[in-house]
Amino acid sequence: MTRAHAAGPAYRGSRQLADLVLAAVHLDDPDPPAIRDRDALAAVLAVSLLAEQVLDGTIAATRDKLVWLQEPVAGPPRDAVLRALLRHGLPAPIAAVVDELARDSAETVWQRLVAQGVAQRARSRLRHGPGYAFTVLAARQWPRALLSSAPHRPGIPAHSAAPLAVALWRVLRALGLATFSLPAGSRAWLEAADPPPGIEPLLRSLPAPRA
């Protein structure tokens, strides 16, 4: 068996965790989302944005704090999350940084998706005023595509997106959203895989799933 078959199809979507989490929230129906509580969704996206920085090796999450591993020093960074971290200052409690990022987390992620050409501003049926909506069906399927690319059987070398897939799986499972169909082998691999270092402290700050 070739590695491509054993490890699932190649993944070609976004490799940013918050993009994938927002796509999973809109996976089956773009409006209404799976998480209707806007404050809860903002917190989830804030945690996901921080997890991106952990996965990139920019910051580390200890038991309850965030610390720099590679603090930006060459002028103000273009990345909105890095600017927020510099403004807040590290080390800092995870909960405090999540609260600050949550104020603009949804806007930050949607703007990234707009820049990628897979979303646009749209009027929501659930609230007055402008919102956003996915315009490319394939983008809403990114989470399933990434998770399906996980190894299908034990002993198969993990691909470069495996840490992202495991982090996404842990976030979706914590939110009660890890319910869509996947190859049985991929689901078992995701369940057994250890999360990337520093992800567990962030997961503990996620809001509890609501019925």
mmCIF file with all atom_site columns, C-alpha atoms in Angstrom:
data_model
loop_
_atom_site.group_PDB
_atom_site.id
_atom_site.type_symbol
_atom_site.label_atom_id
_atom_site.label_alt_id
_atom_site.label_comp_id
_atom_site.label_asym_id
_atom_site.label_entity_id
_atom_site.label_seq_id
_atom_site.pdbx_PDB_ins_code
_atom_site.Cartn_x
_atom_site.Cartn_y
_atom_site.Cartn_z
_atom_site.occupancy
_atom_site.B_iso_or_equiv
_atom_site.pdbx_formal_charge
_atom_site.auth_seq_id
_atom_site.auth_comp_id
_atom_site.auth_asym_id
_atom_site.auth_atom_id
_atom_site.pdbx_PDB_model_num
ATOM 1   C CA . MET A 1 1   ? 0.000   0.000  0.000  1.00 0.00 ? 1   MET A CA 1
ATOM 2   C CA . THR A 1 2   ? 1.338   3.453  -0.814 1.00 0.00 ? 2   THR A CA 1
ATOM 3   C CA . ARG A 1 3   ? 1.772   6.065  1.842  1.00 0.00 ? 3   ARG A CA 1
ATOM 4   C CA . ALA A 1 4   ? -0.863  8.278  0.179  1.00 0.00 ? 4   ALA A CA 1
ATOM 5   C CA . HIS A 1 5   ? -3.507  5.578  0.637  1.00 0.00 ? 5   HIS A CA 1
ATOM 6   C CA . ALA A 1 6   ? -2.393  4.649  4.139  1.00 0.00 ? 6   ALA A CA 1
ATOM 7   C CA . ALA A 1 7   ? -2.283  8.230  5.311  1.00 0.00 ? 7   ALA A CA 1
ATOM 8   C CA . GLY A 1 8   ? -5.422  9.401  3.542  1.00 0.00 ? 8   GLY A CA 1
ATOM 9   C CA . PRO A 1 9   ? -5.809  11.852 0.655  1.00 0.00 ? 9   PRO A CA 1
ATOM 10  C CA . ALA A 1 10  ? -3.512  14.867 0.463  1.00 0.00 ? 10  ALA A CA 1
ATOM 11  C CA . TYR A 1 11  ? -4.933  17.910 2.245  1.00 0.00 ? 11  TYR A CA 1
ATOM 12  C CA . ARG A 1 12  ? -4.980  21.214 0.335  1.00 0.00 ? 12  ARG A CA 1
ATOM 13  C CA . GLY A 1 13  ? -7.074  23.549 2.494  1.00 0.00 ? 13  GLY A CA 1
ATOM 14  C CA . SER A 1 14  ? -6.197  26.182 5.083  1.00 0.00 ? 14  SER A CA 1
ATOM 15  C CA . ARG A 1 15  ? -3.549  25.256 7.633  1.00 0.00 ? 15  ARG A CA 1
ATOM 16  C CA . GLN A 1 16  ? -4.719  27.804 10.182 1.00 0.00 ? 16  GLN A CA 1
ATOM 17  C CA . LEU A 1 17  ? -6.552  26.225 13.109 1.00 0.00 ? 17  LEU A CA 1
ATOM 18  C CA . ALA A 1 18  ? -9.039  29.052 13.638 1.00 0.00 ? 18  ALA A CA 1
ATOM 19  C CA . ASP A 1 19  ? -10.048 28.948 9.948  1.00 0.00 ? 19  ASP A CA 1
ATOM 20  C CA . LEU A 1 20  ? -10.762 25.239 10.324 1.00 0.00 ? 20  LEU A CA 1
ATOM 21  C CA . VAL A 1 21  ? -12.710 25.634 13.552 1.00 0.00 ? 21  VAL A CA 1
ATOM 22  C CA . LEU A 1 22  ? -14.929 28.321 12.019 1.00 0.00 ? 22  LEU A CA 1
ATOM 23  C CA . ALA A 1 23  ? -15.467 26.120 8.963  1.00 0.00 ? 23  ALA A CA 1
ATOM 24  C CA . ALA A 1 24  ? -16.477 23.239 11.248 1.00 0.00 ? 24  ALA A CA 1
ATOM 25  C CA . VAL A 1 25  ? -18.995 25.480 12.989 1.00 0.00 ? 25  VAL A CA 1
ATOM 26  C CA . HIS A 1 26  ? -20.543 26.131 9.554  1.00 0.00 ? 26  HIS A CA 1
ATOM 27  C CA . LEU A 1 27  ? -19.923 22.655 8.146  1.00 0.00 ? 27  LEU A CA 1
ATOM 28  C CA . ASP A 1 28  ? -23.479 21.460 7.522  1.00 0.00 ? 28  ASP A CA 1
ATOM 29  C CA . ASP A 1 29  ? -25.384 24.704 7.141  1.00 0.00 ? 29  ASP A CA 1
ATOM 30  C CA . PRO A 1 30  ? -23.701 28.089 6.855  1.00 0.00 ? 30  PRO A CA 1
ATOM 31  C CA . ASP A 1 31  ? -26.515 29.819 8.742  1.00 0.00 ? 31  ASP A CA 1
ATOM 32  C CA . PRO A 1 32  ? -27.301 29.081 11.579 1.00 0.00 ? 32  PRO A CA 1
ATOM 33  C CA . PRO A 1 33  ? -23.894 27.965 12.868 1.00 0.00 ? 33  PRO A CA 1
ATOM 34  C CA . ALA A 1 34  ? -23.391 24.977 15.151 1.00 0.00 ? 34  ALA A CA 1
ATOM 35  C CA . ILE A 1 35  ? -22.408 27.368 17.973 1.00 0.00 ? 35  ILE A CA 1
ATOM 36  C CA . ARG A 1 36  ? -25.046 30.101 18.141 1.00 0.00 ? 36  ARG A CA 1
ATOM 37  C CA . ASP A 1 37  ? -23.739 31.806 21.287 1.00 0.00 ? 37  ASP A CA 1
ATOM 38  C CA . ARG A 1 38  ? -21.573 34.581 19.835 1.00 0.00 ? 38  ARG A CA 1
ATOM 39  C CA . ASP A 1 39  ? -19.552 35.029 23.043 1.00 0.00 ? 39  ASP A CA 1
ATOM 40  C CA . ALA A 1 40  ? -18.804 31.302 23.211 1.00 0.00 ? 40  ALA A CA 1
ATOM 41  C CA . LEU A 1 41  ? -17.768 31.251 19.546 1.00 0.00 ? 41  LEU A CA 1
ATOM 42  C CA . ALA A 1 42  ? -15.535 34.284 20.081 1.00 0.00 ? 42  ALA A CA 1
ATOM 43  C CA . ALA A 1 43  ? -13.787 32.499 22.965 1.00 0.00 ? 43  ALA A CA 1
ATOM 44  C CA . VAL A 1 44  ? -13.344 29.334 20.889 1.00 0.00 ? 44  VAL A CA 1
ATOM 45  C CA . LEU A 1 45  ? -11.779 31.303 18.042 1.00 0.00 ? 45  LEU A CA 1
ATOM 46  C CA . ALA A 1 46  ? -9.530  33.210 20.460 1.00 0.00 ? 46  ALA A CA 1
ATOM 47  C CA . VAL A 1 47  ? -8.230  29.920 21.854 1.00 0.00 ? 47  VAL A CA 1
ATOM 48  C CA . SER A 1 48  ? -7.725  28.636 18.305 1.00 0.00 ? 48  SER A CA 1
ATOM 49  C CA . LEU A 1 49  ? -5.771  31.745 17.314 1.00 0.00 ? 49  LEU A CA 1
ATOM 50  C CA . LEU A 1 50  ? -3.492  31.268 20.313 1.00 0.00 ? 50  LEU A CA 1
ATOM 51  C CA . ALA A 1 51  ? -3.077  27.601 19.436 1.00 0.00 ? 51  ALA A CA 1
ATOM 52  C CA . GLU A 1 52  ? -1.840  28.666 15.993 1.00 0.00 ? 52  GLU A CA 1
ATOM 53  C CA . GLN A 1 53  ? 0.958   30.615 17.653 1.00 0.00 ? 53  GLN A CA 1
ATOM 54  C CA . VAL A 1 54  ? 1.781   27.619 19.860 1.00 0.00 ? 54  VAL A CA 1
ATOM 55  C CA . LEU A 1 55  ? 1.923   25.324 16.821 1.00 0.00 ? 55  LEU A CA 1
ATOM 56  C CA . ASP A 1 56  ? 4.175   27.852 15.051 1.00 0.00 ? 56  ASP A CA 1
ATOM 57  C CA . GLY A 1 57  ? 6.566   27.914 18.014 1.00 0.00 ? 57  GLY A CA 1
ATOM 58  C CA . THR A 1 58  ? 6.032   31.626 18.674 1.00 0.00 ? 58  THR A CA 1
ATOM 59  C CA . ILE A 1 59  ? 4.583   31.213 22.172 1.00 0.00 ? 59  ILE A CA 1
ATOM 60  C CA . ALA A 1 60  ? 4.267   28.415 24.708 1.00 0.00 ? 60  ALA A CA 1
ATOM 61  C CA . ALA A 1 61  ? 1.312   27.611 26.933 1.00 0.00 ? 61  ALA A CA 1
ATOM 62  C CA . THR A 1 62  ? 2.237   26.367 30.389 1.00 0.00 ? 62  THR A CA 1
ATOM 63  C CA . ARG A 1 63  ? -0.248  25.264 33.051 1.00 0.00 ? 63  ARG A CA 1
ATOM 64  C CA . ASP A 1 64  ? -2.139  28.572 33.006 1.00 0.00 ? 64  ASP A CA 1
ATOM 65  C CA . LYS A 1 65  ? 0.167   31.127 31.370 1.00 0.00 ? 65  LYS A CA 1
ATOM 66  C CA . LEU A 1 66  ? 1.432   32.153 27.957 1.00 0.00 ? 66  LEU A CA 1
ATOM 67  C CA . VAL A 1 67  ? 5.110   32.980 27.448 1.00 0.00 ? 67  VAL A CA 1
ATOM 68  C CA . TRP A 1 68  ? 7.169   34.071 24.463 1.00 0.00 ? 68  TRP A CA 1
ATOM 69  C CA . LEU A 1 69  ? 9.418   31.641 22.649 1.00 0.00 ? 69  LEU A CA 1
ATOM 70  C CA . GLN A 1 70  ? 10.134  34.014 19.745 1.00 0.00 ? 70  GLN A CA 1
ATOM 71  C CA . GLU A 1 71  ? 9.045   37.533 20.625 1.00 0.00 ? 71  GLU A CA 1
ATOM 72  C CA . PRO A 1 72  ? 8.794   39.799 17.545 1.00 0.00 ? 72  PRO A CA 1
ATOM 73  C CA . VAL A 1 73  ? 11.508  42.457 17.661 1.00 0.00 ? 73  VAL A CA 1
ATOM 74  C CA . ALA A 1 74  ? 11.626  43.875 14.109 1.00 0.00 ? 74  ALA A CA 1
ATOM 75  C CA . GLY A 1 75  ? 8.858   46.443 14.350 1.00 0.00 ? 75  GLY A CA 1
ATOM 76  C CA . PRO A 1 76  ? 5.083   45.951 14.660 1.00 0.00 ? 76  PRO A CA 1
ATOM 77  C CA . PRO A 1 77  ? 4.053   42.585 13.161 1.00 0.00 ? 77  PRO A CA 1
ATOM 78  C CA . ARG A 1 78  ? 1.358   42.392 10.485 1.00 0.00 ? 78  ARG A CA 1
ATOM 79  C CA . ASP A 1 79  ? -0.367  39.530 12.302 1.00 0.00 ? 79  ASP A CA 1
ATOM 80  C CA . ALA A 1 80  ? -3.257  40.831 14.433 1.00 0.00 ? 80  ALA A CA 1
ATOM 81  C CA . VAL A 1 81  ? -2.766  38.165 17.097 1.00 0.00 ? 81  VAL A CA 1
ATOM 82  C CA . LEU A 1 82  ? 0.922   38.973 17.527 1.00 0.00 ? 82  LEU A CA 1
ATOM 83  C CA . ARG A 1 83  ? 0.074   42.673 17.827 1.00 0.00 ? 83  ARG A CA 1
ATOM 84  C CA . ALA A 1 84  ? -2.456  41.839 20.531 1.00 0.00 ? 84  ALA A CA 1
ATOM 85  C CA . LEU A 1 85  ? 0.079   39.688 22.399 1.00 0.00 ? 85  LEU A CA 1
ATOM 86  C CA . LEU A 1 86  ? 2.672   42.469 22.280 1.00 0.00 ? 86  LEU A CA 1
ATOM 87  C CA . ARG A 1 87  ? 0.117   44.989 23.465 1.00 0.00 ? 87  ARG A CA 1
ATOM 88  C CA . HIS A 1 88  ? -0.996  42.751 26.326 1.00 0.00 ? 88  HIS A CA 1
ATOM 89  C CA . GLY A 1 89  ? 2.491   41.640 27.287 1.00 0.00 ? 89  GLY A CA 1
ATOM 90  C CA . LEU A 1 90  ? 3.723   38.141 28.125 1.00 0.00 ? 90  LEU A CA 1
ATOM 91  C CA . PRO A 1 91  ? 3.944   36.199 30.344 1.00 0.00 ? 91  PRO A CA 1
ATOM 92  C CA . ALA A 1 92  ? 0.239   36.529 31.059 1.00 0.00 ? 92  ALA A CA 1
ATOM 93  C CA . PRO A 1 93  ? -2.611  34.288 32.242 1.00 0.00 ? 93  PRO A CA 1
ATOM 94  C CA . ILE A 1 94  ? -4.214  32.329 29.407 1.00 0.00 ? 94  ILE A CA 1
ATOM 95  C CA . ALA A 1 95  ? -7.705  33.369 30.509 1.00 0.00 ? 95  ALA A CA 1
ATOM 96  C CA . ALA A 1 96  ? -6.850  37.076 30.381 1.00 0.00 ? 96  ALA A CA 1
ATOM 97  C CA . VAL A 1 97  ? -5.380  36.844 26.880 1.00 0.00 ? 97  VAL A CA 1
ATOM 98  C CA . VAL A 1 98  ? -8.337  34.782 25.637 1.00 0.00 ? 98  VAL A CA 1
ATOM 99  C CA . ASP A 1 99  ? -10.728 37.427 26.982 1.00 0.00 ? 99  ASP A CA 1
ATOM 100 C CA . GLU A 1 100 ? -8.849  40.172 25.138 1.00 0.00 ? 100 GLU A CA 1
ATOM 101 C CA . LEU A 1 101 ? -8.548  38.305 21.846 1.00 0.00 ? 101 LEU A CA 1
ATOM 102 C CA . ALA A 1 102 ? -12.201 37.263 21.954 1.00 0.00 ? 102 ALA A CA 1
ATOM 103 C CA . ARG A 1 103 ? -13.290 40.867 21.396 1.00 0.00 ? 103 ARG A CA 1
ATOM 104 C CA . ASP A 1 104 ? -12.169 40.719 17.757 1.00 0.00 ? 104 ASP A CA 1
ATOM 105 C CA . SER A 1 105 ? -11.488 37.022 17.128 1.00 0.00 ? 105 SER A CA 1
ATOM 106 C CA . ALA A 1 106 ? -14.456 36.369 14.843 1.00 0.00 ? 106 ALA A CA 1
ATOM 107 C CA . GLU A 1 107 ? -13.698 39.454 12.741 1.00 0.00 ? 107 GLU A CA 1
ATOM 108 C CA . THR A 1 108 ? -10.023 38.456 12.530 1.00 0.00 ? 108 THR A CA 1
ATOM 109 C CA . VAL A 1 109 ? -10.792 34.964 11.258 1.00 0.00 ? 109 VAL A CA 1
ATOM 110 C CA . TRP A 1 110 ? -13.531 36.027 8.855  1.00 0.00 ? 110 TRP A CA 1
ATOM 111 C CA . GLN A 1 111 ? -11.255 38.676 7.334  1.00 0.00 ? 111 GLN A CA 1
ATOM 112 C CA . ARG A 1 112 ? -8.615  36.015 6.738  1.00 0.00 ? 112 ARG A CA 1
ATOM 113 C CA . LEU A 1 113 ? -11.186 33.865 4.980  1.00 0.00 ? 113 LEU A CA 1
ATOM 114 C CA . VAL A 1 114 ? -12.331 36.825 2.872  1.00 0.00 ? 114 VAL A CA 1
ATOM 115 C CA . ALA A 1 115 ? -8.698  37.429 1.888  1.00 0.00 ? 115 ALA A CA 1
ATOM 116 C CA . GLN A 1 116 ? -8.484  33.785 0.806  1.00 0.00 ? 116 GLN A CA 1
ATOM 117 C CA . GLY A 1 117 ? -11.522 34.270 -1.430 1.00 0.00 ? 117 GLY A CA 1
ATOM 118 C CA . VAL A 1 118 ? -13.745 31.745 0.358  1.00 0.00 ? 118 VAL A CA 1
ATOM 119 C CA . ALA A 1 119 ? -16.035 34.110 2.321  1.00 0.00 ? 119 ALA A CA 1
ATOM 120 C CA . GLN A 1 120 ? -17.702 37.480 1.985  1.00 0.00 ? 120 GLN A CA 1
ATOM 121 C CA . ARG A 1 121 ? -19.752 39.942 3.973  1.00 0.00 ? 121 ARG A CA 1
ATOM 122 C CA . ALA A 1 122 ? -23.433 39.032 4.060  1.00 0.00 ? 122 ALA A CA 1
ATOM 123 C CA . ARG A 1 123 ? -26.550 39.930 6.008  1.00 0.00 ? 123 ARG A CA 1
ATOM 124 C CA . SER A 1 124 ? -27.370 37.250 8.562  1.00 0.00 ? 124 SER A CA 1
ATOM 125 C CA . ARG A 1 125 ? -30.890 35.957 9.099  1.00 0.00 ? 125 ARG A CA 1
ATOM 126 C CA . LEU A 1 126 ? -30.131 35.557 12.803 1.00 0.00 ? 126 LEU A CA 1
ATOM 127 C CA . ARG A 1 127 ? -29.194 39.144 13.665 1.00 0.00 ? 127 ARG A CA 1
ATOM 128 C CA . HIS A 1 128 ? -29.493 42.641 12.287 1.00 0.00 ? 128 HIS A CA 1
ATOM 129 C CA . GLY A 1 129 ? -26.574 44.181 10.473 1.00 0.00 ? 129 GLY A CA 1
ATOM 130 C CA . PRO A 1 130 ? -23.802 42.721 8.361  1.00 0.00 ? 130 PRO A CA 1
ATOM 131 C CA . GLY A 1 131 ? -22.116 39.421 9.033  1.00 0.00 ? 131 GLY A CA 1
ATOM 132 C CA . TYR A 1 132 ? -20.088 36.966 6.994  1.00 0.00 ? 132 TYR A CA 1
ATOM 133 C CA . ALA A 1 133 ? -20.784 33.798 5.058  1.00 0.00 ? 133 ALA A CA 1
ATOM 134 C CA . PHE A 1 134 ? -18.753 31.156 3.283  1.00 0.00 ? 134 PHE A CA 1
ATOM 135 C CA . THR A 1 135 ? -18.972 31.442 -0.487 1.00 0.00 ? 135 THR A CA 1
ATOM 136 C CA . VAL A 1 136 ? -16.996 28.301 -1.363 1.00 0.00 ? 136 VAL A CA 1
ATOM 137 C CA . LEU A 1 137 ? -18.539 24.994 -0.321 1.00 0.00 ? 137 LEU A CA 1
ATOM 138 C CA . ALA A 1 138 ? -15.157 23.247 -0.361 1.00 0.00 ? 138 ALA A CA 1
ATOM 139 C CA . ALA A 1 139 ? -13.871 25.599 2.347  1.00 0.00 ? 139 ALA A CA 1
ATOM 140 C CA . ARG A 1 140 ? -16.606 24.447 4.721  1.00 0.00 ? 140 ARG A CA 1
ATOM 141 C CA . GLN A 1 141 ? -15.366 20.906 4.118  1.00 0.00 ? 141 GLN A CA 1
ATOM 142 C CA . TRP A 1 142 ? -11.768 21.699 5.108  1.00 0.00 ? 142 TRP A CA 1
ATOM 143 C CA . PRO A 1 143 ? -12.115 20.150 8.591  1.00 0.00 ? 143 PRO A CA 1
ATOM 144 C CA . ARG A 1 144 ? -13.396 16.828 7.265  1.00 0.00 ? 144 ARG A CA 1
ATOM 145 C CA . ALA A 1 145 ? -10.725 16.814 4.538  1.00 0.00 ? 145 ALA A CA 1
ATOM 146 C CA . LEU A 1 146 ? -7.910  17.470 7.008  1.00 0.00 ? 146 LEU A CA 1
ATOM 147 C CA . LEU A 1 147 ? -9.084  14.896 9.537  1.00 0.00 ? 147 LEU A CA 1
ATOM 148 C CA . SER A 1 148 ? -9.647  12.312 6.797  1.00 0.00 ? 148 SER A CA 1
ATOM 149 C CA . SER A 1 149 ? -6.012  12.759 5.765  1.00 0.00 ? 149 SER A CA 1
ATOM 150 C CA . ALA A 1 150 ? -4.861  11.306 9.102  1.00 0.00 ? 150 ALA A CA 1
ATOM 151 C CA . PRO A 1 151 ? -3.195  7.861  8.926  1.00 0.00 ? 151 PRO A CA 1
ATOM 152 C CA . HIS A 1 152 ? -5.716  5.047  8.422  1.00 0.00 ? 152 HIS A CA 1
ATOM 153 C CA . ARG A 1 153 ? -3.801  2.393  10.319 1.00 0.00 ? 153 ARG A CA 1
ATOM 154 C CA . PRO A 1 154 ? -1.147  2.178  13.062 1.00 0.00 ? 154 PRO A CA 1
ATOM 155 C CA . GLY A 1 155 ? 2.517   2.474  12.196 1.00 0.00 ? 155 GLY A CA 1
ATOM 156 C CA . ILE A 1 156 ? 2.046   4.827  9.251  1.00 0.00 ? 156 ILE A CA 1
ATOM 157 C CA . PRO A 1 157 ? 4.329   7.896  9.376  1.00 0.00 ? 157 PRO A CA 1
ATOM 158 C CA . ALA A 1 158 ? 2.347   11.054 10.098 1.00 0.00 ? 158 ALA A CA 1
ATOM 159 C CA . HIS A 1 159 ? 2.350   13.793 7.454  1.00 0.00 ? 159 HIS A CA 1
ATOM 160 C CA . SER A 1 160 ? 3.238   17.436 8.032  1.00 0.00 ? 160 SER A CA 1
ATOM 161 C CA . ALA A 1 161 ? -0.364  18.434 8.789  1.00 0.00 ? 161 ALA A CA 1
ATOM 162 C CA . ALA A 1 162 ? -0.798  15.760 11.485 1.00 0.00 ? 162 ALA A CA 1
ATOM 163 C CA . PRO A 1 163 ? -0.201  18.086 14.496 1.00 0.00 ? 163 PRO A CA 1
ATOM 164 C CA . LEU A 1 164 ? -2.795  20.496 13.092 1.00 0.00 ? 164 LEU A CA 1
ATOM 165 C CA . ALA A 1 165 ? -5.255  17.634 12.560 1.00 0.00 ? 165 ALA A CA 1
ATOM 166 C CA . VAL A 1 166 ? -4.810  16.412 16.136 1.00 0.00 ? 166 VAL A CA 1
ATOM 167 C CA . ALA A 1 167 ? -5.230  19.929 17.526 1.00 0.00 ? 167 ALA A CA 1
ATOM 168 C CA . LEU A 1 168 ? -8.388  20.436 15.442 1.00 0.00 ? 168 LEU A CA 1
ATOM 169 C CA . TRP A 1 169 ? -9.788  17.096 16.568 1.00 0.00 ? 169 TRP A CA 1
ATOM 170 C CA . ARG A 1 170 ? -9.213  17.958 20.228 1.00 0.00 ? 170 ARG A CA 1
ATOM 171 C CA . VAL A 1 171 ? -10.911 21.345 19.849 1.00 0.00 ? 171 VAL A CA 1
ATOM 172 C CA . LEU A 1 172 ? -13.918 19.881 18.020 1.00 0.00 ? 172 LEU A CA 1
ATOM 173 C CA . ARG A 1 173 ? -14.223 17.056 20.519 1.00 0.00 ? 173 ARG A CA 1
ATOM 174 C CA . ALA A 1 174 ? -14.165 19.513 23.431 1.00 0.00 ? 174 ALA A CA 1
ATOM 175 C CA . LEU A 1 175 ? -16.963 21.474 21.745 1.00 0.00 ? 175 LEU A CA 1
ATOM 176 C CA . GLY A 1 176 ? -19.061 18.409 20.957 1.00 0.00 ? 176 GLY A CA 1
ATOM 177 C CA . LEU A 1 177 ? -18.562 18.961 17.209 1.00 0.00 ? 177 LEU A CA 1
ATOM 178 C CA . ALA A 1 178 ? -16.474 15.874 16.400 1.00 0.00 ? 178 ALA A CA 1
ATOM 179 C CA . THR A 1 179 ? -19.515 14.076 15.036 1.00 0.00 ? 179 THR A CA 1
ATOM 180 C CA . PHE A 1 180 ? -19.065 13.974 11.247 1.00 0.00 ? 180 PHE A CA 1
ATOM 181 C CA . SER A 1 181 ? -18.124 10.821 9.409  1.00 0.00 ? 181 SER A CA 1
ATOM 182 C CA . LEU A 1 182 ? -14.443 9.920  8.994  1.00 0.00 ? 182 LEU A CA 1
ATOM 183 C CA . PRO A 1 183 ? -12.596 6.782  7.946  1.00 0.00 ? 183 PRO A CA 1
ATOM 184 C CA . ALA A 1 184 ? -12.638 4.484  10.975 1.00 0.00 ? 184 ALA A CA 1
ATOM 185 C CA . GLY A 1 185 ? -8.865  4.225  10.994 1.00 0.00 ? 185 GLY A CA 1
ATOM 186 C CA . SER A 1 186 ? -8.423  7.996  10.934 1.00 0.00 ? 186 SER A CA 1
ATOM 187 C CA . ARG A 1 187 ? -10.820 8.481  13.845 1.00 0.00 ? 187 ARG A CA 1
ATOM 188 C CA . ALA A 1 188 ? -8.968  5.859  15.888 1.00 0.00 ? 188 ALA A CA 1
ATOM 189 C CA . TRP A 1 189 ? -5.610  7.459  15.069 1.00 0.00 ? 189 TRP A CA 1
ATOM 190 C CA . LEU A 1 190 ? -6.850  10.928 16.065 1.00 0.00 ? 190 LEU A CA 1
ATOM 191 C CA . GLU A 1 191 ? -8.228  9.588  19.345 1.00 0.00 ? 191 GLU A CA 1
ATOM 192 C CA . ALA A 1 192 ? -4.948  7.858  20.197 1.00 0.00 ? 192 ALA A CA 1
ATOM 193 C CA . ALA A 1 193 ? -2.567  10.635 19.124 1.00 0.00 ? 193 ALA A CA 1
ATOM 194 C CA . ASP A 1 194 ? -1.116  12.914 21.784 1.00 0.00 ? 194 ASP A CA 1
ATOM 195 C CA . PRO A 1 195 ? -1.955  16.591 21.269 1.00 0.00 ? 195 PRO A CA 1
ATOM 196 C CA . PRO A 1 196 ? 0.926   18.871 20.280 1.00 0.00 ? 196 PRO A CA 1
ATOM 197 C CA . PRO A 1 197 ? 2.811   20.332 23.280 1.00 0.00 ? 197 PRO A CA 1
ATOM 198 C CA . GLY A 1 198 ? 1.076   23.335 24.805 1.00 0.00 ? 198 GLY A CA 1
ATOM 199 C CA . ILE A 1 199 ? -2.362  22.602 23.378 1.00 0.00 ? 199 ILE A CA 1
ATOM 200 C CA . GLU A 1 200 ? -3.885  20.998 26.484 1.00 0.00 ? 200 GLU A CA 1
ATOM 201 C CA . PRO A 1 201 ? -3.664  24.172 28.651 1.00 0.00 ? 201 PRO A CA 1
ATOM 202 C CA . LEU A 1 202 ? -5.495  26.071 25.926 1.00 0.00 ? 202 LEU A CA 1
ATOM 203 C CA . LEU A 1 203 ? -8.160  23.371 25.611 1.00 0.00 ? 203 LEU A CA 1
ATOM 204 C CA . ARG A 1 204 ? -8.917  23.717 29.317 1.00 0.00 ? 204 ARG A CA 1
ATOM 205 C CA . SER A 1 205 ? -9.923  27.328 28.700 1.00 0.00 ? 205 SER A CA 1
ATOM 206 C CA . LEU A 1 206 ? -12.520 26.415 26.059 1.00 0.00 ? 206 LEU A CA 1
ATOM 207 C CA . PRO A 1 207 ? -16.157 27.122 26.970 1.00 0.00 ? 207 PRO A CA 1
ATOM 208 C CA . ALA A 1 208 ? -18.211 24.057 27.830 1.00 0.00 ? 208 ALA A CA 1
ATOM 209 C CA . PRO A 1 209 ? -20.378 22.780 24.940 1.00 0.00 ? 209 PRO A CA 1
ATOM 210 C CA . ARG A 1 210 ? -24.046 23.786 25.113 1.00 0.00 ? 210 ARG A CA 1
ATOM 211 C CA . ALA A 1 211 ? -26.995 21.645 24.208 1.00 0.00 ? 211 ALA A CA 1
#
